[in-house]
């Protein structure tokens, strides 16, 4: 088939398609700009190929893969345990929830039981991670809008307190590598629960301060309300999860739906947005942090004594029986799932990550069309992506 | 009124600004090279090898079993097993690492080598000021640099070191008990043999099969004990 046949089969002559792309026939010319991968607002190495009519976006193509590290293929060639530290590097802000999602799917595969104390530790660390992620996100979102410094520094000041807790528990600030199949790696150090209680008790004070600073700010409202709208129908059909979906008004939270771990024991509410714009996404996260505190406070009181790892769990020579399992949790960014197939060997036969960042990113063009470049940056910021997870 | 939100926010920043002069809650940073925050007890940076004796190379606990080399996720450990054996801390003859290299430009500080080590030999150090002008050789750490004394380990991770010492003490006690039991068994056997011989002598007859088989089991137990 020649090129002419091909273009005829497609129904449009080549020159006409080209004219469409470069915008002949419009009043002005369209301009194609590559935003990123070195652009500071793209949260890492991410590129948006935007086609602009003046300052209005008429087309947007997300381009990613600059941080591809072959995570899934490496995991298929190493033991189950050796993939655990690599999951830290997926969403490097929330390594503890990544660990939990992976441990959960392996536990499903191998049929391991998690002791009571380990369940509590997992719940507490996951909720601390949620606080940490949402705090940072609010800071970065404001940074993207041009509020250089202040909100981000306040957010980082509070993040540091949680990172101190995580470091004294796991030994590392970000690359925790803490959960194990059937429990956790080590027990809580002495005095940790009291330190965590103190941080949690003081956190609502910080949230009040942060909200006084930001939530009522007219500039922030003007920049975010009505920007980057995402309808509930589109969000559901695109598979968007997490705070982004809930900001569009869909009541879906895996902590309630699956009630994995011990989430069923603690009452908490799911904040929902109504407009599905950037302001709702910001506000949903702010309210989610307050709900997290409501889970953390009683959980830190109730934490029982006992072992932290299933005695049946083996560190070395771990071979689950053949089968498949999909374990998923509500990560701070959305549904994080690991799909594993075992063929009885020490390595998984298939290892697949369902990254929330990547799937939430697929609706970026729909959120940005017809808006300005500055709005696109804010919309991207509100999606909450981490490129380590998008590219894997 | 338009602008109230901004004003409220400005009051908040003003409070923080004023607080940074007198409120310790607001003074969250330290001047790093001069001031330092004490590392957390669980903190981990890169692996080290523990030795027990004065001479680091002679007292390494590592027996070159190569489990950490196999389990290391980024494969940054390189071990060559020795040809000869030497006595370890409980007097058992073991191999030792002729070469033990860790490429810390590859190591991701995940601590899996520590968890899988059955000999309490590899542990995590808290040293983090490792910048180097030689990016190839300088970041490939050999066993001479990896070797750290048990006192150093006790200093940086007191709780873990105590647990590890307890494990080793239990191993030594077990080995000693086994050696003692072996010696007693040997003595008992020798006594029994002597008795059998004496009985045979008393009987005056020659129970040839009994005397010929008896000395044989005495020699094999000596080999594992050595």
XYZ file of C-alpha atoms in Angstrom:
618
model
C 0.000 0.000 0.000
C 1.421 3.357 -0.988
C 1.246 6.440 1.126
C -1.524 7.826 -1.086
C -3.625 4.688 -0.656
C -3.103 4.922 3.060
C -4.180 8.522 3.272
C -7.196 7.777 1.076
C -8.124 4.890 3.305
C -7.952 7.244 6.253
C -10.320 9.533 4.441
C -8.257 12.678 4.456
C -5.508 13.800 2.098
C -2.165 14.398 3.772
C -1.941 18.102 3.137
C -5.342 18.670 4.675
C -4.367 16.879 7.883
C -1.173 18.862 7.997
C -3.139 22.062 7.509
C -5.322 21.094 10.419
C -2.353 20.566 12.692
C -0.555 23.767 11.855
C -3.835 25.675 11.891
C -4.097 27.108 8.383
C -7.521 28.667 8.077
C -7.543 30.047 11.585
C -7.075 33.694 12.284
C -3.718 33.249 13.920
C -1.292 30.399 13.754
C -1.246 27.600 16.274
C 1.898 27.222 18.301
C 3.142 23.894 19.497
C 5.127 24.065 22.723
C 6.863 21.297 24.605
C 6.401 22.023 28.288
C 8.936 19.922 30.039
C 10.661 17.590 30.701
C 12.829 20.248 32.315
C 9.976 22.548 33.204
C 9.910 23.176 36.956
C 6.136 22.893 37.269
C 5.902 19.378 35.867
C 6.848 17.669 39.152
C 9.699 15.727 37.656
C 10.516 14.620 34.164
C 7.142 14.907 32.496
C 6.345 16.631 29.206
C 3.145 18.230 28.050
C 3.055 18.810 24.306
C 0.567 21.655 24.141
C -0.850 23.233 21.010
C -1.750 26.821 21.734
C -4.092 29.219 20.035
C -2.862 32.435 21.538
C -2.733 31.410 25.171
C -5.590 28.937 24.945
C -4.840 25.240 24.882
C -6.408 23.465 21.912
C -4.561 20.208 22.270
C -2.498 18.620 24.997
C -0.525 15.429 24.824
C 1.088 14.062 27.972
C 4.441 12.432 27.243
C 6.104 10.324 29.869
C 8.598 7.510 30.243
C 11.682 9.577 31.027
C 11.976 7.902 34.414
C 11.224 4.376 33.236
C 13.255 1.931 35.313
C 11.855 -1.398 34.213
C 10.364 -1.980 37.644
C 7.929 -4.707 36.605
C 10.443 -6.698 34.579
C 13.098 -6.456 37.284
C 10.534 -7.724 39.786
C 9.845 -10.746 37.589
C 13.535 -11.618 37.704
C 14.169 -11.277 41.428
C 12.693 -12.870 44.518
C 9.483 -11.590 46.073
C 11.371 -10.010 48.947
C 13.843 -8.195 46.692
C 11.011 -6.262 45.046
C 9.963 -4.727 48.345
C 12.647 -1.998 48.393
C 11.878 -1.233 44.742
C 8.251 -0.488 45.596
C 9.548 2.364 47.789
C 10.737 4.027 44.619
C 7.347 3.984 42.897
C 5.738 6.867 44.692
C 8.678 8.054 46.708
C 6.551 10.326 48.885
C 4.448 7.453 50.192
C 6.738 4.446 50.386
C 4.872 2.937 53.324
C 1.577 2.663 51.461
C 3.405 1.174 48.470
C 4.924 -1.403 50.791
C 1.519 -2.182 52.205
C -0.105 -2.682 48.809
C 2.633 -5.070 47.714
C 2.671 -6.942 51.010
C -1.126 -7.241 50.850
C -1.100 -8.853 47.423
C 1.684 -11.273 48.354
C -0.191 -12.168 51.541
C -3.259 -12.898 49.445
C -1.156 -15.046 47.156
C 0.547 -17.007 49.911
C -2.299 -16.993 52.438
C -0.359 -15.350 55.266
C -2.045 -13.880 58.320
C -1.012 -10.501 59.682
C -0.809 -10.221 63.493
C -2.989 -7.684 65.253
C -0.161 -5.356 66.258
C 1.224 -5.295 62.721
C -2.213 -4.343 61.379
C -2.253 -1.391 63.744
C 1.254 -0.334 62.781
C 0.298 -0.550 59.110
C -2.810 1.531 59.586
C -0.951 4.174 61.589
C 1.957 4.448 59.176
C -0.379 4.551 56.171
C -2.423 7.363 57.647
C 0.731 9.272 58.589
C 1.812 8.856 54.979
C -1.518 10.225 53.804
C -1.032 13.295 56.006
C 2.462 13.748 54.659
C 1.419 13.406 51.032
C -1.569 15.731 51.195
C 0.367 18.367 53.142
C 3.125 18.377 50.557
C 0.643 18.394 47.713
C -1.014 21.545 49.038
C 2.399 23.175 49.303
C 3.417 22.186 45.789
C 0.078 23.262 44.345
C 0.578 26.721 45.767
C 4.147 26.723 44.495
C 2.774 25.995 41.010
C 0.437 28.968 41.327
C 3.344 31.242 42.102
C 3.120 31.410 45.888
C 6.836 30.802 46.095
C 8.109 29.608 49.393
C 5.765 30.267 52.269
C 3.078 27.564 51.923
C 5.587 24.980 50.778
C 7.955 25.743 53.632
C 5.127 25.487 56.159
C 4.152 22.166 54.619
C 7.731 20.912 54.730
C 8.106 21.972 58.333
C 5.212 19.696 59.280
C 6.320 16.939 56.939
C 9.632 16.899 58.768
C 7.890 15.941 62.019
C 6.254 12.957 60.377
C 9.484 12.033 58.601
C 11.232 12.033 61.984
C 8.670 9.532 63.233
C 9.077 7.389 60.148
C 12.850 7.531 60.380
C 12.922 6.471 64.003
C 10.635 3.559 63.133
C 12.012 2.348 59.808
C 15.518 3.771 59.720
C 15.000 5.789 56.546
C 13.126 8.972 55.861
C 11.696 8.106 52.483
C 12.879 4.699 51.270
C 11.402 2.866 54.232
C 11.319 -0.777 53.081
C 9.404 -1.520 56.264
C 6.555 -3.960 55.590
C 7.189 -7.644 55.175
C 4.957 -10.452 53.982
C 2.878 -11.304 57.024
C 3.702 -8.260 59.122
C 6.334 -5.598 59.564
C 10.114 -5.728 59.706
C 10.629 -4.579 63.277
C 8.645 -3.529 66.278
C 8.005 0.067 67.289
C 10.976 1.592 69.130
C 10.338 2.577 72.762
C 8.582 5.913 73.102
C 7.421 5.952 69.492
C 3.711 5.829 70.255
C 3.972 8.819 72.593
C 5.928 10.802 70.019
C 3.334 9.933 67.366
C 0.497 10.933 69.683
C 2.152 14.306 70.188
C 2.554 14.898 66.444
C -1.038 13.849 65.752
C -2.398 16.040 68.549
C -0.556 19.071 67.196
C -1.391 18.412 63.577
C -4.905 19.828 63.676
C -3.407 23.103 64.926
C -1.203 23.189 61.850
C -4.148 22.392 59.588
C -6.066 25.300 61.094
C -3.119 27.564 60.460
C -2.687 26.288 56.913
C -6.354 26.724 56.125
C -6.414 30.268 57.523
C -3.482 30.987 55.296
C -4.893 29.397 52.156
C -8.484 28.189 52.032
C -10.092 31.626 52.267
C -7.478 33.371 50.197
C -9.155 35.233 47.330
C -6.216 34.836 44.970
C -6.216 31.083 45.483
C -9.964 30.941 44.894
C -9.675 32.991 41.720
C -6.923 30.750 40.420
C -8.573 27.420 41.254
C -12.368 27.694 41.245
C -13.817 26.589 37.942
C -10.375 25.552 36.695
C -9.596 22.053 35.483
C -13.118 20.744 35.812
C -13.617 17.006 35.666
C -17.115 15.566 35.434
C -18.069 12.565 37.513
C -19.001 10.558 34.392
C -15.634 11.127 32.752
C -13.779 10.433 35.982
C -15.554 7.100 36.438
C -15.186 6.020 32.821
C -11.479 6.912 32.783
C -10.837 4.909 35.947
C -9.752 7.909 37.996
C -9.467 7.093 41.699
C -8.532 8.733 44.942
C -9.120 12.336 46.002
C -9.523 13.349 42.349
C -12.533 11.085 41.913
C -14.041 12.126 45.218
C -13.609 15.815 44.333
C -15.873 15.110 41.357
C -18.517 13.887 43.786
C -18.190 10.119 43.487
C -18.261 8.355 46.839
C -15.633 5.690 46.322
C -12.922 4.998 48.844
C -11.296 1.585 49.085
C -10.910 2.020 52.821
C -14.711 1.760 52.962
C -15.313 -0.438 49.887
C -12.748 -3.144 50.652
C -12.292 -2.322 54.352
C -8.844 -3.910 54.141
C -6.684 -4.060 57.243
C -8.580 -2.784 60.247
C -10.234 0.245 58.661
C -13.684 -1.157 59.476
C -13.028 -0.573 63.180
C -12.687 3.182 62.990
C -15.468 5.497 61.906
C -14.428 8.208 59.490
C -16.178 10.176 56.783
C -15.366 10.508 53.104
C -15.157 14.154 52.019
C -16.752 14.732 48.614
C -16.525 17.651 46.227
C -19.339 18.964 44.065
C -17.711 20.938 41.249
C -14.784 18.735 40.384
C -12.444 21.690 39.965
C -8.994 22.309 41.386
C -10.343 24.047 44.489
C -12.485 20.999 45.316
C -9.497 18.729 44.913
C -7.492 20.921 47.261
C -10.343 21.070 49.768
C -11.068 17.330 49.655
C -7.453 16.656 50.582
C -7.562 19.162 53.424
C -10.676 17.498 54.829
C -9.213 14.032 54.292
C -6.290 14.964 56.504
C -8.704 15.837 59.309
C -10.419 12.479 58.869
C -7.023 10.761 58.981
C -6.394 12.398 62.336
C -9.705 10.949 63.527
C -8.444 7.471 62.613
C -4.973 8.014 64.054
C -5.986 9.259 67.487
C -7.944 6.161 68.628
C -5.641 3.771 66.753
C -2.605 5.056 68.669
C -4.485 4.480 71.927
C -5.706 0.991 71.017
C -2.480 -0.470 69.677
C -2.054 -3.878 71.331
C 1.070 -5.763 72.367
C 2.164 -8.829 70.494
C 4.289 -10.097 67.631
C 4.630 -7.986 64.480
C 5.177 -10.731 61.947
C 3.448 -14.002 61.069
C 5.710 -16.835 62.331
C 4.863 -18.816 59.180
C 6.348 -16.110 56.959
C 9.772 -16.948 55.592
C 12.310 -14.330 54.639
C 14.433 -16.533 52.413
C 13.303 -19.287 50.073
C 9.802 -17.844 49.847
C 7.821 -19.729 47.194
C 4.072 -19.147 47.115
C 2.014 -21.899 45.555
C 0.894 -21.322 41.943
C -1.963 -18.877 41.632
C -2.763 -15.247 41.132
C -3.728 -12.377 43.391
C -4.607 -8.718 43.135
C -4.115 -6.669 46.255
C -5.160 -3.049 46.342
C -5.245 -0.258 48.863
C -6.411 3.317 48.935
C -3.108 5.114 48.580
C -2.933 8.855 49.121
C -3.108 9.298 45.346
C -5.749 6.683 44.582
C -6.121 2.958 44.098
C -2.694 1.373 44.206
C -2.806 -2.273 43.197
C -0.339 -5.075 42.592
C -1.295 -7.989 40.391
C 0.858 -11.056 40.842
C 0.921 -14.459 39.181
C 2.962 -17.144 40.841
C 4.139 -20.304 39.109
C 5.596 -21.767 42.282
C 9.111 -20.478 41.647
C 10.894 -17.949 43.888
C 10.204 -15.175 41.351
C 6.762 -13.910 40.366
C 5.718 -15.054 36.898
C 3.912 -11.771 36.308
C 4.127 -8.603 38.357
C 1.976 -5.676 37.428
C 1.486 -2.360 39.211
C -1.707 -0.374 38.888
C -0.365 3.117 39.523
C -2.938 5.741 40.498
C -0.821 8.643 39.226
C -0.649 7.315 35.677
C -4.347 6.559 35.376
C -5.354 9.880 36.928
C -3.102 11.599 34.416
C -5.036 10.253 31.423
C -7.802 12.846 31.889
C -5.379 15.761 31.874
C -6.230 16.852 28.330
C -9.967 16.915 29.055
C -9.325 19.044 32.126
C -7.141 21.550 30.321
C -8.781 22.138 26.905
C -9.937 25.682 26.342
C -7.988 27.016 29.290
C -4.750 28.916 29.557
C -1.257 27.527 30.104
C -1.201 28.835 33.665
C -4.404 26.890 34.374
C -2.947 23.750 32.868
C -0.065 23.935 35.330
C -2.473 24.238 38.252
C -4.583 21.354 36.884
C -1.508 19.178 36.583
C -0.512 20.087 40.122
C -3.927 19.093 41.418
C -3.734 15.635 39.799
C -0.958 14.850 42.269
C 1.487 12.849 40.219
C 4.820 11.416 41.151
C 6.826 10.476 38.104
C 8.460 7.554 39.826
C 5.057 5.918 39.805
C 3.881 7.144 36.400
C 6.904 5.781 34.557
C 7.936 2.935 36.884
C -15.242 41.827 51.887
C -12.730 41.110 49.183
C -9.245 40.792 50.589
C -10.209 39.582 54.068
C -8.839 36.113 53.332
C -5.549 37.564 52.197
C -5.288 39.736 55.307
C -6.021 36.780 57.581
C -3.289 34.835 55.826
C -0.870 37.727 56.242
C -1.560 37.756 59.988
C -0.664 34.058 60.048
C 2.642 34.624 58.268
C 3.394 37.577 60.532
C 2.863 35.354 63.570
C 5.247 32.788 62.137
C 7.810 35.449 61.346
C 7.696 36.924 64.839
C 7.693 33.441 66.367
C 10.865 32.518 64.536
C 12.758 34.917 66.825
C 11.720 33.485 70.184
C 9.537 30.380 69.852
C 11.584 27.143 69.785
C 8.678 25.484 67.917
C 9.408 27.772 64.990
C 13.160 27.218 64.968
C 13.138 24.021 63.023
C 16.466 24.077 61.192
C 20.049 23.634 62.361
C 23.245 25.045 60.883
C 24.442 21.756 59.502
C 28.206 21.393 59.416
C 28.615 23.065 62.809
C 25.462 21.778 64.472
C 24.314 18.235 64.033
C 21.203 16.324 64.955
C 22.027 13.031 66.633
C 21.155 10.163 64.266
C 18.123 8.047 65.130
C 18.830 4.683 66.648
C 17.303 2.812 63.719
C 18.984 5.034 61.140
C 20.746 3.221 58.352
C 23.072 4.299 55.594
C 25.398 1.670 54.153
C 26.437 -1.801 55.277
C 29.490 -2.573 57.392
C 31.124 -5.823 58.470
C 31.471 -6.499 62.177
C 34.715 -7.828 63.619
C 35.326 -8.992 67.177
C 39.120 -9.008 67.611
C 41.821 -6.343 67.565
C 42.887 -7.138 64.023
C 39.871 -6.353 61.821
C 40.834 -8.757 59.060
C 41.281 -11.715 61.420
C 38.141 -11.198 63.448
C 35.527 -10.716 60.742
C 32.368 -12.624 61.591
C 31.627 -13.104 57.894
C 32.056 -16.687 56.741
C 31.603 -15.879 53.025
C 28.365 -17.852 52.745
C 27.312 -15.456 49.952
C 23.646 -15.304 51.013
C 23.687 -11.500 51.055
C 25.287 -11.493 47.620
C 22.404 -13.585 46.297
C 19.614 -11.699 48.074
C 20.879 -8.151 47.458
C 18.225 -6.537 45.216
C 20.567 -4.320 43.164
C 23.387 -6.924 43.264
C 26.003 -4.570 44.679
C 27.907 -7.111 46.818
C 30.850 -9.075 45.458
C 32.369 -11.877 47.526
C 35.219 -14.277 46.848
C 35.419 -17.175 49.257
C 38.801 -18.049 50.792
C 40.611 -21.258 49.913
C 41.530 -22.101 53.501
C 39.549 -22.111 56.721
C 40.103 -20.455 60.061
C 38.509 -20.692 63.496
C 35.532 -18.401 64.092
C 34.326 -16.968 67.406
C 33.122 -20.351 68.674
C 36.193 -22.201 67.542
C 34.572 -23.775 64.516
C 36.599 -23.898 61.290
C 34.979 -21.636 58.678
C 35.764 -19.984 55.389
C 36.324 -16.248 55.373
C 35.899 -13.660 52.604
C 39.065 -13.287 50.560
C 37.329 -10.353 48.842
C 34.255 -8.518 50.069
C 33.348 -5.445 48.030
C 30.253 -3.277 48.141
C 29.632 -0.735 45.418
C 27.925 2.006 47.381
C 27.069 3.891 44.223
C 24.692 0.976 43.530
C 23.670 0.083 47.094
C 20.207 1.385 47.955
C 20.466 0.987 51.752
C 17.524 -1.406 51.900
C 18.913 -3.526 54.763
C 17.947 -6.850 53.186
C 21.544 -8.106 53.505
C 21.310 -7.473 57.258
C 18.033 -9.339 57.548
C 19.157 -12.430 55.653
C 22.621 -12.722 57.280
C 22.561 -15.780 59.590
C 25.889 -14.909 61.251
C 25.156 -11.405 62.641
C 27.999 -10.269 60.472
C 26.732 -7.509 58.179
C 25.033 -4.518 59.797
C 24.065 -1.005 58.793
C 26.368 1.896 59.541
C 25.169 5.457 60.099
C 28.104 7.172 58.385
C 26.740 9.426 55.667
C 29.513 11.868 54.774
C 30.980 9.684 52.056
C 31.495 12.123 49.217
C 34.468 11.247 47.123
C 36.451 12.712 44.270
C 36.973 9.299 42.651
C 33.612 8.160 41.421
C 34.703 4.646 40.434
C 37.305 3.288 42.825
C 36.311 5.627 45.632
C 32.775 4.297 45.790
C 33.779 0.640 45.648
C 34.292 -0.152 49.313
C 36.592 -3.067 50.171
C 36.479 -5.240 53.260
C 39.256 -3.212 54.913
C 37.003 -0.129 54.898
C 33.846 -2.123 55.611
C 35.232 -3.711 58.763
C 33.961 -1.998 61.903
C 34.380 -3.132 65.483
C 31.565 -4.502 67.569
C 32.111 -1.564 69.958
C 31.244 0.807 67.127
C 28.079 -1.189 66.446
C 27.161 -1.099 70.135
C 27.627 2.646 70.108
C 25.427 3.418 67.082
C 22.678 0.808 67.559
C 22.699 -0.149 71.276
C 19.463 -2.170 71.284
C 20.220 -4.080 68.087
C 23.784 -4.747 69.199
C 22.585 -6.129 72.523
C 20.179 -8.459 70.703
C 22.909 -9.539 68.319
C 25.368 -10.146 71.198
C 22.727 -12.257 72.941
C 22.254 -14.357 69.806
C 26.002 -14.923 69.510
C 26.345 -15.706 73.224
C 23.559 -18.274 72.874
C 25.367 -19.778 69.882
C 28.615 -19.989 71.840
C 26.825 -21.528 74.833
C 25.171 -24.035 72.515
C 28.492 -24.901 70.911
C 30.139 -25.284 74.311
C 27.275 -27.429 75.602
C 27.510 -29.560 72.485
C 31.276 -29.892 72.867
C 30.795 -30.802 76.531
C 28.068 -33.326 75.673
C 30.284 -34.776 72.966
C 33.200 -35.048 75.358
C 30.988 -36.708 77.971
C 29.582 -39.105 75.407
C 33.101 -39.889 74.307
C 34.227 -40.467 77.877
C 31.178 -42.622 78.576
C 31.818 -44.618 75.427
C 35.489 -45.055 76.313
C 34.482 -46.193 79.800
C 31.959 -48.612 78.337
C 34.573 -49.992 75.994
C 37.071 -50.339 78.754
C 34.438 -52.131 80.752
C 33.607 -54.418 77.848
C 37.296 -55.177 77.405
C 37.676 -55.890 81.072
C 34.588 -58.118 80.979
C 35.999 -59.918 77.968
C 39.294 -60.356 79.756
C 37.472 -61.666 82.815
C 35.468 -64.064 80.688
C 38.726 -65.274 79.207
C 37.176 -65.879 75.834
C 37.894 -63.728 72.800
C 34.764 -61.875 71.555
C 36.463 -60.852 68.314
C 33.536 -58.979 66.647
C 32.987 -56.753 69.699
C 36.584 -55.530 69.986
C 37.036 -54.993 66.244
C 33.916 -52.818 65.803
C 34.229 -50.866 69.037
C 37.184 -48.561 68.172
C 35.674 -47.443 64.878
C 32.872 -45.083 66.169
C 35.318 -43.226 68.415
C 37.157 -41.578 65.536
C 34.268 -40.029 63.470
C 32.879 -37.790 66.288
C 36.262 -36.125 66.491
C 35.956 -34.711 62.971
C 32.822 -32.538 63.387
C 34.084 -31.228 66.722
C 37.248 -29.897 65.113
